[in-house]
Coordinates of C-alpha atoms in Angstrom, one line a residue:
M1 CA 60.7 67.9 -22.3
T2 CA 63.5 67.2 -20.1
T3 CA 65.8 64.1 -19.1
T4 CA 68.1 62.7 -16.3
T5 CA 71.5 61.5 -16.7
S6 CA 72.3 58.3 -14.8
R7 CA 75.4 58.5 -12.1
L8 CA 77.6 56.0 -11.5
L9 CA 78.6 55.3 -8.6
L10 CA 80.8 52.5 -9.1
P11 CA 80.9 52.3 -13.1
Y12 CA 83.8 49.8 -13.7
L13 CA 82.4 47.1 -12.1
P14 CA 79.8 44.9 -13.4
P15 CA 76.2 44.0 -13.0
E16 CA 78.0 40.9 -11.4
L17 CA 79.8 42.3 -9.1
R18 CA 77.8 45.2 -8.4
N19 CA 75.1 42.1 -7.1
E20 CA 77.4 40.3 -4.9
V21 CA 78.1 44.3 -3.5
Y22 CA 74.4 44.2 -3.1
S23 CA 74.4 40.9 -1.5
Y24 CA 77.1 41.9 1.3
L25 CA 75.6 44.9 2.5
S26 CA 72.1 43.0 3.1
K27 CA 73.3 40.6 4.9
H28 CA 71.3 39.1 8.1
D29 CA 73.6 38.8 10.8
A30 CA 73.5 39.4 14.7
N31 CA 74.6 42.9 14.3
S32 CA 72.2 43.6 11.6
T33 CA 69.3 46.0 11.9
T34 CA 66.0 46.1 10.7
S35 CA 64.4 48.4 8.8
M36 CA 60.6 49.1 7.7
A37 CA 60.2 48.9 3.9
Q38 CA 59.6 52.4 3.6
F39 CA 60.2 52.1 -0.6
L40 CA 57.6 49.6 -0.9
P41 CA 53.6 50.3 -0.5
S42 CA 52.0 50.1 1.6
P43 CA 54.5 48.5 4.2
L44 CA 52.5 47.5 7.7
K45 CA 49.8 45.4 7.8
H46 CA 46.7 45.3 10.9
Y47 CA 44.7 43.3 11.7
E48 CA 42.2 43.2 14.1
C49 CA 40.0 39.4 15.3
K50 CA 38.3 38.4 18.3
H51 CA 40.4 36.4 19.8
T52 CA 43.8 37.7 18.0
S53 CA 45.8 41.2 16.8
V54 CA 47.7 40.3 13.2
K55 CA 50.4 42.6 12.4
I56 CA 52.6 42.2 8.7
T57 CA 55.3 44.3 8.3
P58 CA 57.9 43.8 5.3
V59 CA 61.6 44.7 6.5
H60 CA 65.0 45.3 5.6
Y61 CA 68.4 44.5 6.4
G62 CA 70.1 46.2 3.7
C63 CA 71.6 50.0 3.3
T64 CA 68.9 53.1 3.4
S65 CA 71.8 54.7 2.2
L66 CA 72.7 53.8 -1.1
L67 CA 68.7 52.9 -1.5
A68 CA 69.0 56.3 -0.5
L69 CA 70.8 57.0 -3.9
Q70 CA 68.1 56.8 -5.8
E71 CA 66.5 60.2 -6.0
H72 CA 69.8 61.7 -7.3
H73 CA 69.7 59.5 -9.8
F74 CA 72.8 57.1 -9.4
L75 CA 72.4 54.0 -11.4
E76 CA 73.9 51.9 -7.9
G77 CA 70.5 52.8 -5.7
H78 CA 68.1 51.9 -8.4
E79 CA 69.6 48.6 -8.6
Y80 CA 70.3 48.1 -5.6
Y81 CA 66.1 48.9 -5.0
T82 CA 65.6 46.2 -7.7
W83 CA 67.6 43.6 -6.2
L84 CA 66.6 44.3 -2.0
K85 CA 63.2 43.9 -3.9
N86 CA 63.8 40.2 -5.8
N87 CA 65.8 39.0 -3.0
A88 CA 66.8 39.3 0.7
L89 CA 62.4 41.1 1.7
E90 CA 61.9 39.7 5.1
I91 CA 58.3 39.4 6.1
Q92 CA 57.8 40.0 10.4
I93 CA 54.5 39.0 11.3
S94 CA 53.9 39.9 15.6
I95 CA 50.8 37.7 16.9
V96 CA 49.5 38.3 20.2
F97 CA 46.7 35.9 21.6
R98 CA 44.7 37.2 23.9
H99 CA 40.5 35.8 24.6
R100 CA 39.0 33.0 25.8
V101 CA 41.3 29.3 24.1
N102 CA 37.5 27.6 24.6
T103 CA 35.9 29.7 22.1
F104 CA 38.1 29.5 19.6
A105 CA 37.4 28.3 15.8
Q106 CA 40.3 27.6 13.9
A107 CA 38.8 27.1 10.7
D108 CA 36.6 29.8 11.0
W109 CA 39.6 32.4 11.7
N110 CA 41.5 31.3 8.5
R111 CA 39.0 32.3 6.8
K112 CA 39.1 35.2 7.6
I113 CA 42.6 35.3 7.9
E114 CA 43.4 34.0 4.3
S115 CA 40.1 36.4 3.0
H116 CA 42.5 39.1 4.6
L117 CA 46.5 37.7 2.9
R118 CA 44.1 36.8 -0.8
K119 CA 43.4 40.8 -0.8
L120 CA 46.9 42.0 0.4
L121 CA 48.5 39.4 -2.7
K122 CA 45.8 41.3 -5.6
Q123 CA 47.1 44.2 -4.2
H124 CA 50.9 43.7 -3.7
E125 CA 52.0 40.6 -5.9
W126 CA 56.1 41.0 -4.6
L127 CA 55.2 39.4 -1.4
S128 CA 54.4 35.9 -3.0
K129 CA 58.4 36.1 -3.7
V130 CA 59.1 37.1 0.1
A131 CA 61.0 33.4 1.7
R132 CA 61.4 34.8 4.4
Y133 CA 59.2 34.7 7.4
D134 CA 59.6 35.8 10.7
V135 CA 57.0 35.0 13.1
L136 CA 56.5 36.2 17.1
I137 CA 53.0 34.9 19.1
H138 CA 52.8 36.2 22.3
W139 CA 49.7 33.3 24.6
E140 CA 48.0 35.2 26.8
P141 CA 44.6 34.2 26.5
S142 CA 42.3 35.1 29.4
D143 CA 40.4 31.8 30.6
G144 CA 44.2 30.9 31.5
M145 CA 45.0 26.6 30.8
L146 CA 41.7 26.0 29.4
R147 CA 42.5 23.1 26.5
S148 CA 41.0 24.6 23.2
R149 CA 37.4 23.5 21.2
K150 CA 37.1 19.8 20.9
K151 CA 39.3 18.3 23.3
K152 CA 42.4 19.6 20.7
A153 CA 45.9 20.2 22.1
T154 CA 46.1 24.3 22.5
G155 CA 49.9 24.0 21.2
Q156 CA 48.2 23.4 17.7
I157 CA 46.4 26.7 17.1
P158 CA 49.9 28.6 16.9
R159 CA 50.5 26.4 14.8
D160 CA 47.9 25.9 12.4
M161 CA 48.1 30.0 12.7
V162 CA 51.8 29.8 11.0
K163 CA 50.6 27.7 8.4
T164 CA 47.6 29.9 7.5
L165 CA 49.8 33.4 7.5
T166 CA 53.1 31.7 4.9
M167 CA 49.9 31.2 2.9
L168 CA 51.7 34.5 1.2
M169 CA 54.6 32.0 0.1
D170 CA 55.0 31.3 -4.2
E171 CA 54.7 27.4 -3.3
K172 CA 58.3 27.1 -5.1
V173 CA 59.8 30.2 -3.1
K174 CA 58.5 27.5 -0.4
R175 CA 60.8 24.5 -1.5
E176 CA 63.8 25.9 -3.0
H177 CA 64.1 29.4 -0.2
G178 CA 61.6 29.2 2.0
C179 CA 62.1 30.1 5.8
V180 CA 60.2 30.8 8.8
K181 CA 61.5 31.2 12.3
V182 CA 58.9 30.8 14.8
K183 CA 58.8 32.2 18.3
L184 CA 56.2 31.4 20.6
L185 CA 56.0 33.5 23.6
L186 CA 53.8 31.8 26.8
A187 CA 53.3 34.2 29.6
H188 CA 54.6 32.6 32.7
R189 CA 50.9 33.0 34.5
I190 CA 49.4 30.4 31.6
A191 CA 53.0 28.0 32.0
V192 CA 52.1 28.2 36.2
E193 CA 47.7 27.1 35.6
H194 CA 49.3 24.3 33.5
V195 CA 51.4 23.0 35.8
L196 CA 48.9 23.2 39.3
H197 CA 45.7 22.1 36.9
G198 CA 48.1 19.3 35.7
T199 CA 46.9 20.2 32.1
K200 CA 49.1 20.3 29.4
F201 CA 49.7 23.0 26.7
G202 CA 51.3 20.6 24.3
L203 CA 54.2 22.1 22.7
G204 CA 55.2 18.8 21.5
W205 CA 52.6 19.3 19.5
F206 CA 53.6 23.0 18.3
A207 CA 57.1 22.3 17.8
M208 CA 56.1 19.1 15.3
A209 CA 56.8 19.7 11.8
L210 CA 54.0 22.1 9.1
S211 CA 53.6 18.6 7.3
D212 CA 51.0 19.9 4.8
D213 CA 53.7 22.2 3.7
D214 CA 57.0 22.0 1.0
I215 CA 58.9 25.5 3.4
K216 CA 62.6 24.5 3.2
E217 CA 63.3 25.5 6.5
V218 CA 61.1 25.2 9.6
V219 CA 62.9 26.9 13.4
T220 CA 60.6 27.3 16.2
E221 CA 60.8 28.0 19.8
A222 CA 59.0 28.1 22.4
W223 CA 59.3 30.3 25.5
K224 CA 58.2 31.5 28.5
T225 CA 57.8 34.8 29.5
Q226 CA 60.5 36.3 32.8
H227 CA 58.5 36.4 35.8
L228 CA 58.3 39.3 37.8
V229 CA 58.3 39.6 41.5
V230 CA 58.3 42.9 43.9
T231 CA 61.1 42.9 46.0
R232 CA 60.6 43.4 50.0
H233 CA 61.4 47.5 48.8
G234 CA 58.4 46.8 46.3
V235 CA 61.2 47.0 43.2
L236 CA 60.0 44.9 40.6
G237 CA 62.5 42.5 39.6
S238 CA 62.3 38.7 37.7
I239 CA 63.9 35.2 38.1
S240 CA 66.7 35.0 36.1
A241 CA 68.7 32.8 33.8
L242 CA 72.0 31.7 34.7
V243 CA 73.3 33.0 31.6
P244 CA 70.8 36.7 30.9
E245 CA 70.7 37.7 26.9
K246 CA 68.4 39.2 24.8
I247 CA 65.6 36.9 23.6
G248 CA 66.2 35.1 20.5
K249 CA 70.6 35.4 20.8
I250 CA 70.8 31.8 20.4
S251 CA 73.4 29.3 19.7
A252 CA 73.4 25.8 18.6
S253 CA 75.9 23.3 19.4
K254 CA 78.2 22.1 17.0
N255 CA 76.2 18.6 15.7
G256 CA 72.9 20.9 16.2
Y257 CA 71.6 18.5 19.3
G258 CA 72.6 19.6 23.0
R259 CA 71.2 22.2 25.4
E260 CA 71.2 25.1 26.0
I261 CA 69.7 28.1 28.7
A262 CA 67.4 30.4 28.8
V263 CA 67.6 33.8 27.8
G264 CA 67.0 37.2 28.6
A265 CA 63.4 38.4 28.1
G266 CA 61.9 34.6 29.2
H267 CA 63.0 31.2 29.6
L268 CA 64.0 29.1 26.6
L269 CA 62.0 25.8 26.2
M270 CA 62.8 24.5 23.2
K271 CA 63.9 25.1 19.0
K272 CA 63.7 23.0 16.8
T273 CA 65.0 22.8 13.4
F274 CA 63.4 21.3 10.3
R275 CA 63.9 20.9 6.2
A276 CA 61.9 18.7 4.5
N277 CA 60.2 17.8 7.1
E278 CA 62.9 16.1 8.9
V279 CA 64.3 17.3 12.9
V280 CA 67.9 18.3 11.2
G281 CA 68.8 20.3 15.3
A282 CA 67.7 20.5 18.7
V283 CA 68.2 22.6 21.8
W284 CA 66.1 22.8 25.3
G285 CA 66.2 25.0 27.3
D286 CA 67.5 24.0 31.1
A287 CA 64.6 24.5 33.5
Q288 CA 67.9 25.3 36.9
I289 CA 67.0 28.9 37.2
E290 CA 68.9 31.5 39.1
G291 CA 69.7 30.7 43.3
S292 CA 67.9 27.8 43.2
S293 CA 69.4 25.0 44.7
G294 CA 67.6 22.4 42.4
P295 CA 64.9 22.0 39.0
D296 CA 62.1 25.1 38.9
P297 CA 59.2 22.8 38.6
I298 CA 57.2 25.4 36.6
L299 CA 60.4 25.0 34.2
F300 CA 60.6 21.3 34.2
Q301 CA 57.0 20.5 33.4
M302 CA 56.9 23.0 30.8
I303 CA 60.3 21.6 28.6
E304 CA 58.2 17.9 29.6
D305 CA 55.2 18.8 27.2
C306 CA 57.6 19.9 24.8
L307 CA 58.8 15.7 24.7
G308 CA 55.4 15.3 24.5
K309 CA 56.3 13.5 28.3

């Protein structure tokens, strides 16, 4: 029987300072990149339902080079693996809604997803300790602007989906460390159909707090995809915002409340931050688009919808 002696990378640092190093290496900022948590069993789950496609992926922003030192029997590599698993994982969830809104039954969808999540938790109990969620919902139903069943505001559907998906998180983790970020990306044609037919998507409902969940912090964002146009040369282009940036690169004003111009892959309609179910920050999109002399009617109506008007 052979034994392997652990090697030391930071032999003179006590455990507390090594944890500080691990924390620094795992910070999530504007320049950090995600890595799929491939060191964990079953890192990706994909669920297909009649109306939706759901992907659940654990990711981290840590140092893959330090993780690789496990293979060379460095103590710090193993320590960092344990620290990362317990402190710095994020669950990224992608939901694509492409079927008919007026045939969608929220209760049935909840039951199916909850069943999948319970099985997932039995296999991987560590998932309940992950405190950070990043949810992206692509909304492009086949029946356009039709309302959901029982005259329920359509905006309640993505909101209720998020409530169901966060059942993975332990209740204590929710209260003390929970941070859920949700981006709703509304297809341009859906926004146009709602405005032309005088109907409301219910973005005000989507932007409400998850009232029966004690998540420490929730950030909700509503976006409209860019309008693709064909130029006289036959080239696809898009109607740009005044300041082009990548989606999600939003800077809030100093006091938490203010206006922001829409960004790159779409137009920002609204961003709200909740703590303890109270609004602590709100940013509204700009209805003005590049090259126009007045507010864009589609953006204007969608922002009004965010305000519940």
